Amino acid sequence: MITVTGSRIRRSTAFDTLEPALVISAEYLDSRALTNVADALNELPGFGVGVTPEGGQSGFGVGQNFVNRFGLGSARTLTVVNGRRFVSSNAPTIFGPAAAGLQVDLNVIPSIMVDRIDNLSIGGAPTYGSDAIAGTVNIILREKFQGFEVRALGGITQRGDAERYSFQALAGFNFGADDRGNFMISGSYDKANGLISTERRRFAQGLTARPNPLASSVAAGRTPGNDGRLFNTPFNTGNNDNIPNSVYIRDDRFSVFTGGGLLFPATGAFNLATGAPRGFGAAGTTNLAFNSQGRLFDFNPGTPFGNNNASGGDGFNLNETLPLLSPLERYTATAQLHYEVADNIRFFSEGTFYRADSLELVDQPIYQSNLFGGLSGPLTFSANDPRLHPDDRARLAALGVTDFRLTRASRDIVENNARGRNQLYRIVGGFDGSFEIGGRKFYWEASANYGRSTGTYTQTVLDQQRFSNAINVTTNAQGQIVCNPTPTRNVAPGGVAPIADAACVPLNVFGEGIPSQAALDYVTTRTRTRAVLEQQVYNINVSGSPFSLWAGDVSVVAGFEHRVESGAFRPDAFQIAGRGRAVAILGNQGSFSTREVFGEVLVPLISPQNDIKFFHRLEFEGKIRYVDNTVNGGFTAYTLGGRWEPVRDMQIRGNFTRSLRAPAITELFTPISNIFTAVPDPCDSRNVNGGARPDVRRANCAAFYRQFNLNPASFQSSANDATIPGISGGDPNLDNERSNSWTVGVVLQPRGVPGLRLAADWQQITIRGPIANLTAAQIASGCFDNTNFDTTDVTRANSFCERITRLPNGQIVSDPQTPGIRTGFVNGERIDFRGATAEIGYNFSIDKVGQFDINATLFHLDRLDFNINGIVPDPSVAELGNSRWQGQLNLGYTRGRFGWDIQANFVSAAAINILDVFETRDRIRFDEQILWNTTLSYKLRENSVIRLTVTNLFDIDPPYPLAGAAIGAYDTLGRRAALQLIHKF
């Protein structure tokens, strides 16, 4: 008898589940050369884009791995190990790597210890409690192992980068009289090197979508065929002209700043009518910037696309600040002990220790630009600044320049990339056993589970006060450049005046790489933040069959669980005071506990012994759990379902489940905090024809254009392209998320075809009151896609519009002292999911030919709608990472010592935003893709095997012309190989 995921009732087979389940075997991990279970899960159809070491990283969780079943959010997938909860590593802060919740970092699990991974859809809440709305990932570990096993793996891409290494060992032995005890210990070391995006062709090409200029504004001689756009799309002529408002371009660059500094006139506009940056001279076409020698050169602005970007030229390449993969180094040790104290009592314990070091290779630097306000606005210098070369001062004088503004991406000062160290330990201990009453056998278990996860995060950041001190300079009596605490005009924007400091070192920002090391040491500091999460779980349960009916034994389970979750996020004094460029980062602390009672019943209504035609077997199953939470009271989760076998070969199954997700520490206790966020402004000329209600949006935006006296065809919101300051916070009065879900499916195991199994299931989830940090996009949509809109007062047209603060020119305020948008955690309206899963497995052998293994999994996403603001739903079906059709085919062949596996992963065509229309962008839908992987294996001897695995066999790039948007949804690393050796003693 075994226990299956999603139930504590013992079963006869692992397939005997009420809910749809997919299983990843240890053999699958080995075949794919995967040393991280998250990578295996993310390959499965039905898993959306999770949190991984790929792409940009949070400063408080670099390299972590959280999975996302059905695209419903990683906080709605519960991860357990051996059916028991595992402590989270998701830092309790709004600045963490994922949405708030108790997500488990799957980096912690060593692959050598994995027996299998069960993926149960929907029905885990009555068995395990909160968070199992989308599903439950149950990692089953190996046990009672005897012997010694070692593994070594090395991998590299065909381009000679992103190397990875893994060394793992497992030892186990029996001990005691009659081998009553077993002890296992494992250790693993894994290292994966990082990669910057420009080391891949697609990113190096700088392909992205930018505003399509109006035909009336383009310079003479410019045509769609020569200006850098990819698809020869005509120039825009206005809204509703059947011409896309954005076009894909090559060699995208920010034309309004550089790494060394771009000069602008001291007053007036930053752009010419063509969208090009405004320079000097009568026509404003003399553009000057500083080179790496600190000298002025003639800046090539490229071909403008909008006011901020260009194709080509000398502007800043943002892709150079994007990591494609963050390096991660992991150390894991585990131990297991089982000992039969008596014939019917067993002691068990599990221990895990984990440490990981991670680094974000690059991140966006500090900026001085017209795209931002406050401290990050342009610097203003005198043309007689002593840091200027005399020849450059003369050149500026010849142009009549007395003062100038300077924009800059100061990656030579700080890159804001974070370094993290995560440590975790977890101890489980308990007893289980059996007893008899009236000749009937019952099973019991009592366990205690304690886990603690700590994260320490460090970062080199700018000290704004010292920056202001060092950027304002003068000369002393000896002609030396020194800091000036009393300048006539503060060079630095934002109102932080310089102060006298004997340690001050003058900072020269005229050219990338020009600042001295002494100046860098003075204006930067190292921050240190610590996050701690603790979990305690105490569980006792009893199961068995108290009586029988006409069709067989009735099985029941009853139990009690007490759980305590606590967390703290502790930034240092520098961060709390907001003395850098980031917003002030406040600490957070809180806890909650639950008392939970649960039960299950399995009632056989008809069995084969009843011999009823078309009713080979009929069973009813019910599960219930009452959760009493110290924060928000009680909730009852339950499942009602059954299985009907008309004939022995066919089973029809279905269930209805009511689930919950309780608010997490971040959602409950986060104080009102400052944030930075981009806002997809609906009235931006690129967005005005989009949204779920385009007619409503256009009508409301017309009132917006009138109130702010804007040109509808050319208005571009700065918040659409650059982050602005806002505020957010938690709410201790949040309710539980409430989910009603149901599944129905069929399982076929025809006796006439041994080794064949087919399963297909329909699944539907409706979540009421989903907890979410109301995003800028949801607020903006709630404002302008809303039929409740006062056209006479656009800034207060409805409650969502009142959350946005605008300037007289219609732009959203970009000043930390006056946040431009106000977000916060709320119970939203609803989330709706509908989808189908299907699986076929067939194993057979042909004499003298070999063993064949076929497995195929299919996922169809029918509906995925997020309606947080209660105004308009945000449909996500057929968007990147949530393709409507997803499939995986695995073919395996074994003969003697030789084995060959081949895998195909399919995703159907997808869009960045399914609400995009033809006028949004000149490519709104991206092609389907099939990615092929293969493995060759050879048994060197009975206990040794060597494998060569190739991932992305045909070196396929993401669908053209996707780049940054493809990260997480598609493979971006290219063809790579891994060689693995496994030896058992």
PDB file of N, CA, C and O in Angstrom, residues 5-6 22-26 29 36-38 40-41 65 67 78-86 104-120 128 136-142 336 350 426:
ATOM      1  N   THR A   5      -0.196  11.602  -3.531  1.00  0.00           N
ATOM      2  CA  THR A   5      -0.285  13.038  -3.314  1.00  0.00           C
ATOM      3  C   THR A   5      -1.737  13.484  -3.345  1.00  0.00           C
ATOM      4  O   THR A   5      -2.522  13.074  -4.197  1.00  0.00           O
ATOM      5  N   GLY A   6      -2.094  14.336  -2.395  1.00  0.00           N
ATOM      6  CA  GLY A   6      -3.458  14.860  -2.334  1.00  0.00           C
ATOM      7  C   GLY A   6      -4.367  14.076  -1.428  1.00  0.00           C
ATOM      8  O   GLY A   6      -5.555  14.397  -1.306  1.00  0.00           O
ATOM      9  N   LEU A  22       0.393  14.711 -12.802  1.00  0.00           N
ATOM     10  CA  LEU A  22       1.519  14.397 -13.660  1.00  0.00           C
ATOM     11  C   LEU A  22       2.702  14.038 -12.769  1.00  0.00           C
ATOM     12  O   LEU A  22       2.893  14.636 -11.709  1.00  0.00           O
ATOM     13  N   VAL A  23       3.486  13.072 -13.200  1.00  0.00           N
ATOM     14  CA  VAL A  23       4.603  12.591 -12.394  1.00  0.00           C
ATOM     15  C   VAL A  23       5.898  12.775 -13.169  1.00  0.00           C
ATOM     16  O   VAL A  23       5.993  12.402 -14.339  1.00  0.00           O
ATOM     17  N   ILE A  24       6.870  13.385 -12.515  1.00  0.00           N
ATOM     18  CA  ILE A  24       8.226  13.473 -13.059  1.00  0.00           C
ATOM     19  C   ILE A  24       9.080  12.464 -12.295  1.00  0.00           C
ATOM     20  O   ILE A  24       9.181  12.521 -11.070  1.00  0.00           O
ATOM     21  N   SER A  25       9.686  11.563 -13.006  1.00  0.00           N
ATOM     22  CA  SER A  25      10.476  10.519 -12.367  1.00  0.00           C
ATOM     23  C   SER A  25      11.921  10.975 -12.199  1.00  0.00           C
ATOM     24  O   SER A  25      12.393  11.919 -12.857  1.00  0.00           O
ATOM     25  N   ALA A  26      12.646  10.276 -11.336  1.00  0.00           N
ATOM     26  CA  ALA A  26      14.073  10.532 -11.193  1.00  0.00           C
ATOM     27  C   ALA A  26      14.791  10.252 -12.505  1.00  0.00           C
ATOM     28  O   ALA A  26      15.776  10.924 -12.841  1.00  0.00           O
ATOM     29  N   LEU A  29      14.791  13.348 -14.690  1.00  0.00           N
ATOM     30  CA  LEU A  29      15.819  14.305 -14.296  1.00  0.00           C
ATOM     31  C   LEU A  29      17.185  13.890 -14.826  1.00  0.00           C
ATOM     32  O   LEU A  29      17.951  14.724 -15.340  1.00  0.00           O
ATOM     33  N   ASN A  36      18.248  20.641 -11.051  1.00  0.00           N
ATOM     34  CA  ASN A  36      17.325  21.516 -10.346  1.00  0.00           C
ATOM     35  C   ASN A  36      15.910  21.102 -10.711  1.00  0.00           C
ATOM     36  O   ASN A  36      15.539  21.112 -11.895  1.00  0.00           O
ATOM     37  N   VAL A  37      15.109  20.724  -9.729  1.00  0.00           N
ATOM     38  CA  VAL A  37      13.773  20.205 -10.026  1.00  0.00           C
ATOM     39  C   VAL A  37      12.890  21.269 -10.652  1.00  0.00           C
ATOM     40  O   VAL A  37      11.936  20.952 -11.376  1.00  0.00           O
ATOM     41  N   ALA A  38      13.166  22.552 -10.404  1.00  0.00           N
ATOM     42  CA  ALA A  38      12.368  23.610 -11.024  1.00  0.00           C
ATOM     43  C   ALA A  38      12.494  23.577 -12.535  1.00  0.00           C
ATOM     44  O   ALA A  38      11.525  23.844 -13.258  1.00  0.00           O
ATOM     45  N   ALA A  40      12.855  20.986 -14.402  1.00  0.00           N
ATOM     46  CA  ALA A  40      11.997  19.906 -14.908  1.00  0.00           C
ATOM     47  C   ALA A  40      10.537  20.332 -14.911  1.00  0.00           C
ATOM     48  O   ALA A  40       9.792  20.072 -15.866  1.00  0.00           O
ATOM     49  N   LEU A  41      10.096  20.981 -13.845  1.00  0.00           N
ATOM     50  CA  LEU A  41       8.707  21.423 -13.778  1.00  0.00           C
ATOM     51  C   LEU A  41       8.405  22.477 -14.832  1.00  0.00           C
ATOM     52  O   LEU A  41       7.335  22.462 -15.458  1.00  0.00           O
ATOM     53  N   ASN A  65      14.123  30.146  -7.393  1.00  0.00           N
ATOM     54  CA  ASN A  65      13.318  29.368  -8.334  1.00  0.00           C
ATOM     55  C   ASN A  65      11.960  29.046  -7.727  1.00  0.00           C
ATOM     56  O   ASN A  65      11.858  28.216  -6.816  1.00  0.00           O
ATOM     57  N   VAL A  67       7.940  28.000  -8.938  1.00  0.00           N
ATOM     58  CA  VAL A  67       7.158  27.558 -10.096  1.00  0.00           C
ATOM     59  C   VAL A  67       5.748  28.139 -10.054  1.00  0.00           C
ATOM     60  O   VAL A  67       5.255  28.571  -9.013  1.00  0.00           O
ATOM     61  N   LEU A  78       1.340  25.196  -4.204  1.00  0.00           N
ATOM     62  CA  LEU A  78       1.919  24.748  -2.937  1.00  0.00           C
ATOM     63  C   LEU A  78       2.983  23.686  -3.206  1.00  0.00           C
ATOM     64  O   LEU A  78       2.745  22.749  -3.961  1.00  0.00           O
ATOM     65  N   THR A  79       4.139  23.852  -2.576  1.00  0.00           N
ATOM     66  CA  THR A  79       5.199  22.851  -2.673  1.00  0.00           C
ATOM     67  C   THR A  79       5.378  22.176  -1.319  1.00  0.00           C
ATOM     68  O   THR A  79       5.543  22.853  -0.298  1.00  0.00           O
ATOM     69  N   VAL A  80       5.314  20.848  -1.319  1.00  0.00           N
ATOM     70  CA  VAL A  80       5.556  20.064  -0.110  1.00  0.00           C
ATOM     71  C   VAL A  80       6.623  19.022  -0.422  1.00  0.00           C
ATOM     72  O   VAL A  80       6.872  18.686  -1.586  1.00  0.00           O
ATOM     73  N   VAL A  81       7.272  18.532   0.618  1.00  0.00           N
ATOM     74  CA  VAL A  81       8.286  17.497   0.479  1.00  0.00           C
ATOM     75  C   VAL A  81       7.866  16.310   1.334  1.00  0.00           C
ATOM     76  O   VAL A  81       7.627  16.458   2.537  1.00  0.00           O
ATOM     77  N   ASN A  82       7.717  15.164   0.702  1.00  0.00           N
ATOM     78  CA  ASN A  82       7.178  13.976   1.374  1.00  0.00           C
ATOM     79  C   ASN A  82       5.832  14.281   2.032  1.00  0.00           C
ATOM     80  O   ASN A  82       5.519  13.774   3.113  1.00  0.00           O
ATOM     81  N   GLY A  83       5.051  15.122   1.368  1.00  0.00           N
ATOM     82  CA  GLY A  83       3.710  15.443   1.873  1.00  0.00           C
ATOM     83  C   GLY A  83       3.700  16.423   3.023  1.00  0.00           C
ATOM     84  O   GLY A  83       2.644  16.663   3.618  1.00  0.00           O
ATOM     85  N   ARG A  84       4.844  17.025   3.358  1.00  0.00           N
ATOM     86  CA  ARG A  84       4.911  17.969   4.479  1.00  0.00           C
ATOM     87  C   ARG A  84       5.361  19.336   3.970  1.00  0.00           C
ATOM     88  O   ARG A  84       6.171  19.440   3.056  1.00  0.00           O
ATOM     89  N   ARG A  85       4.865  20.367   4.618  1.00  0.00           N
ATOM     90  CA  ARG A  85       5.219  21.725   4.218  1.00  0.00           C
ATOM     91  C   ARG A  85       6.711  21.985   4.364  1.00  0.00           C
ATOM     92  O   ARG A  85       7.397  21.363   5.179  1.00  0.00           O
ATOM     93  N   PHE A  86       7.169  22.954   3.573  1.00  0.00           N
ATOM     94  CA  PHE A  86       8.580  23.315   3.542  1.00  0.00           C
ATOM     95  C   PHE A  86       8.678  24.821   3.722  1.00  0.00           C
ATOM     96  O   PHE A  86       7.870  25.588   3.179  1.00  0.00           O
ATOM     97  N   VAL A 104       8.243  28.130  -2.133  1.00  0.00           N
ATOM     98  CA  VAL A 104       9.423  27.352  -1.773  1.00  0.00           C
ATOM     99  C   VAL A 104      10.453  27.468  -2.889  1.00  0.00           C
ATOM    100  O   VAL A 104      10.128  27.273  -4.072  1.00  0.00           O
ATOM    101  N   ASP A 105      11.684  27.788  -2.524  1.00  0.00           N
ATOM    102  CA  ASP A 105      12.774  27.874  -3.487  1.00  0.00           C
ATOM    103  C   ASP A 105      13.230  26.460  -3.832  1.00  0.00           C
ATOM    104  O   ASP A 105      13.838  25.763  -3.008  1.00  0.00           O
ATOM    105  N   LEU A 106      12.952  26.036  -5.051  1.00  0.00           N
ATOM    106  CA  LEU A 106      13.260  24.661  -5.435  1.00  0.00           C
ATOM    107  C   LEU A 106      14.745  24.432  -5.674  1.00  0.00           C
ATOM    108  O   LEU A 106      15.166  23.287  -5.902  1.00  0.00           O
ATOM    109  N   ASN A 107      15.563  25.489  -5.602  1.00  0.00           N
ATOM    110  CA  ASN A 107      17.014  25.292  -5.624  1.00  0.00           C
ATOM    111  C   ASN A 107      17.477  24.414  -4.470  1.00  0.00           C
ATOM    112  O   ASN A 107      18.547  23.799  -4.534  1.00  0.00           O
ATOM    113  N   VAL A 108      16.684  24.386  -3.408  1.00  0.00           N
ATOM    114  CA  VAL A 108      17.096  23.707  -2.176  1.00  0.00           C
ATOM    115  C   VAL A 108      17.141  22.194  -2.350  1.00  0.00           C
ATOM    116  O   VAL A 108      17.938  21.510  -1.704  1.00  0.00           O
ATOM    117  N   ILE A 109      16.321  21.646  -3.213  1.00  0.00           N
ATOM    118  CA  ILE A 109      16.150  20.188  -3.296  1.00  0.00           C
ATOM    119  C   ILE A 109      17.266  19.576  -4.148  1.00  0.00           C
ATOM    120  O   ILE A 109      17.368  19.862  -5.337  1.00  0.00           O
ATOM    121  N   PRO A 110      18.089  18.689  -3.583  1.00  0.00           N
ATOM    122  CA  PRO A 110      19.133  18.046  -4.386  1.00  0.00           C
ATOM    123  C   PRO A 110      18.532  16.954  -5.268  1.00  0.00           C
ATOM    124  O   PRO A 110      17.780  16.098  -4.790  1.00  0.00           O
ATOM    125  N   SER A 111      18.869  16.975  -6.534  1.00  0.00           N
ATOM    126  CA  SER A 111      18.246  16.029  -7.466  1.00  0.00           C
ATOM    127  C   SER A 111      18.602  14.589  -7.145  1.00  0.00           C
ATOM    128  O   SER A 111      17.825  13.672  -7.443  1.00  0.00           O
ATOM    129  N   ILE A 112      19.745  14.345  -6.513  1.00  0.00           N
ATOM    130  CA  ILE A 112      20.137  12.969  -6.210  1.00  0.00           C
ATOM    131  C   ILE A 112      19.197  12.339  -5.190  1.00  0.00           C
ATOM    132  O   ILE A 112      19.092  11.116  -5.095  1.00  0.00           O
ATOM    133  N   MET A 113      18.477  13.157  -4.428  1.00  0.00           N
ATOM    134  CA  MET A 113      17.570  12.641  -3.411  1.00  0.00           C
ATOM    135  C   MET A 113      16.147  12.431  -3.918  1.00  0.00           C
ATOM    136  O   MET A 113      15.306  11.909  -3.196  1.00  0.00           O
ATOM    137  N   VAL A 114      15.865  12.830  -5.146  1.00  0.00           N
ATOM    138  CA  VAL A 114      14.494  12.790  -5.645  1.00  0.00           C
ATOM    139  C   VAL A 114      14.140  11.390  -6.142  1.00  0.00           C
ATOM    140  O   VAL A 114      14.851  10.804  -6.970  1.00  0.00           O
ATOM    141  N   ASP A 115      13.041  10.868  -5.639  1.00  0.00           N
ATOM    142  CA  ASP A 115      12.477   9.627  -6.154  1.00  0.00           C
ATOM    143  C   ASP A 115      11.497   9.918  -7.275  1.00  0.00           C
ATOM    144  O   ASP A 115      11.540   9.308  -8.339  1.00  0.00           O
ATOM    145  N   ARG A 116      10.611  10.887  -7.047  1.00  0.00           N
ATOM    146  CA  ARG A 116       9.681  11.342  -8.072  1.00  0.00           C
ATOM    147  C   ARG A 116       9.092  12.676  -7.625  1.00  0.00           C
ATOM    148  O   ARG A 116       9.220  13.074  -6.458  1.00  0.00           O
ATOM    149  N   ILE A 117       8.457  13.371  -8.554  1.00  0.00           N
ATOM    150  CA  ILE A 117       7.781  14.635  -8.263  1.00  0.00           C
ATOM    151  C   ILE A 117       6.348  14.509  -8.745  1.00  0.00           C
ATOM    152  O   ILE A 117       6.092  14.346  -9.945  1.00  0.00           O
ATOM    153  N   ASP A 118       5.413  14.521  -7.816  1.00  0.00           N
ATOM    154  CA  ASP A 118       3.993  14.455  -8.161  1.00  0.00           C
ATOM    155  C   ASP A 118       3.441  15.867  -8.322  1.00  0.00           C
ATOM    156  O   ASP A 118       3.685  16.743  -7.484  1.00  0.00           O
ATOM    157  N   ASN A 119       2.714  16.076  -9.392  1.00  0.00           N
ATOM    158  CA  ASN A 119       2.093  17.375  -9.658  1.00  0.00           C
ATOM    159  C   ASN A 119       0.593  17.198  -9.701  1.00  0.00           C
ATOM    160  O   ASN A 119       0.037  16.708 -10.681  1.00  0.00           O
ATOM    161  N   LEU A 120      -0.049  17.566  -8.630  1.00  0.00           N
ATOM    162  CA  LEU A 120      -1.492  17.377  -8.494  1.00  0.00           C
ATOM    163  C   LEU A 120      -2.210  18.673  -8.837  1.00  0.00           C
ATOM    164  O   LEU A 120      -1.862  19.738  -8.327  1.00  0.00           O
ATOM    165  N   TYR A 128      -3.632  19.583   2.522  1.00  0.00           N
ATOM    166  CA  TYR A 128      -2.439  20.290   2.972  1.00  0.00           C
ATOM    167  C   TYR A 128      -2.709  21.703   3.501  1.00  0.00           C
ATOM    168  O   TYR A 128      -1.832  22.296   4.118  1.00  0.00           O
ATOM    169  N   THR A 136      -0.580  21.257  -6.321  1.00  0.00           N
ATOM    170  CA  THR A 136       0.404  20.889  -5.306  1.00  0.00           C
ATOM    171  C   THR A 136       1.557  20.156  -5.971  1.00  0.00           C
ATOM    172  O   THR A 136       1.345  19.215  -6.739  1.00  0.00           O
ATOM    173  N   VAL A 137       2.759  20.610  -5.696  1.00  0.00           N
ATOM    174  CA  VAL A 137       3.965  19.907  -6.117  1.00  0.00           C
ATOM    175  C   VAL A 137       4.488  19.158  -4.899  1.00  0.00           C
ATOM    176  O   VAL A 137       4.869  19.766  -3.901  1.00  0.00           O
ATOM    177  N   ASN A 138       4.470  17.847  -4.971  1.00  0.00           N
ATOM    178  CA  ASN A 138       4.929  17.008  -3.863  1.00  0.00           C
ATOM    179  C   ASN A 138       6.201  16.296  -4.297  1.00  0.00           C
ATOM    180  O   ASN A 138       6.191  15.453  -5.193  1.00  0.00           O
ATOM    181  N   ILE A 139       7.306  16.666  -3.678  1.00  0.00           N
ATOM    182  CA  ILE A 139       8.597  16.063  -4.002  1.00  0.00           C
ATOM    183  C   ILE A 139       8.820  14.881  -3.070  1.00  0.00           C
ATOM    184  O   ILE A 139       8.962  15.039  -1.863  1.00  0.00           O
ATOM    185  N   ILE A 140       8.816  13.698  -3.638  1.00  0.00           N
ATOM    186  CA  ILE A 140       8.990  12.467  -2.869  1.00  0.00           C
ATOM    187  C   ILE A 140      10.472  12.099  -2.899  1.00  0.00           C
ATOM    188  O   ILE A 140      11.056  11.897  -3.968  1.00  0.00           O
ATOM    189  N   LEU A 141      11.061  12.004  -1.719  1.00  0.00           N
ATOM    190  CA  LEU A 141      12.485  11.716  -1.624  1.00  0.00           C
ATOM    191  C   LEU A 141      12.742  10.213  -1.535  1.00  0.00           C
ATOM    192  O   LEU A 141      11.877   9.442  -1.097  1.00  0.00           O
ATOM    193  N   ARG A 142      13.913   9.824  -1.946  1.00  0.00           N
ATOM    194  CA  ARG A 142      14.329   8.428  -1.822  1.00  0.00           C
ATOM    195  C   ARG A 142      14.451   8.065  -0.344  1.00  0.00           C
ATOM    196  O   ARG A 142      14.779   8.907   0.499  1.00  0.00           O
ATOM    197  N   GLN A 336      18.638  11.444   6.446  1.00  0.00           N
ATOM    198  CA  GLN A 336      17.389  10.774   6.799  1.00  0.00           C
ATOM    199  C   GLN A 336      17.697   9.608   7.727  1.00  0.00           C
ATOM    200  O   GLN A 336      18.690   8.891   7.534  1.00  0.00           O
ATOM    201  N   GLU A 350      14.189  13.812   9.172  1.00  0.00           N
ATOM    202  CA  GLU A 350      14.787  14.345   7.949  1.00  0.00           C
ATOM    203  C   GLU A 350      15.502  15.641   8.313  1.00  0.00           C
ATOM    204  O   GLU A 350      15.004  16.421   9.128  1.00  0.00           O
ATOM    205  N   ARG A 426      16.245  22.770   7.850  1.00  0.00           N
ATOM    206  CA  ARG A 426      14.909  22.219   8.143  1.00  0.00           C
ATOM    207  C   ARG A 426      15.091  20.877   8.827  1.00  0.00           C
ATOM    208  O   ARG A 426      15.932  20.062   8.404  1.00  0.00           O
TER     209      ARG A 426
END
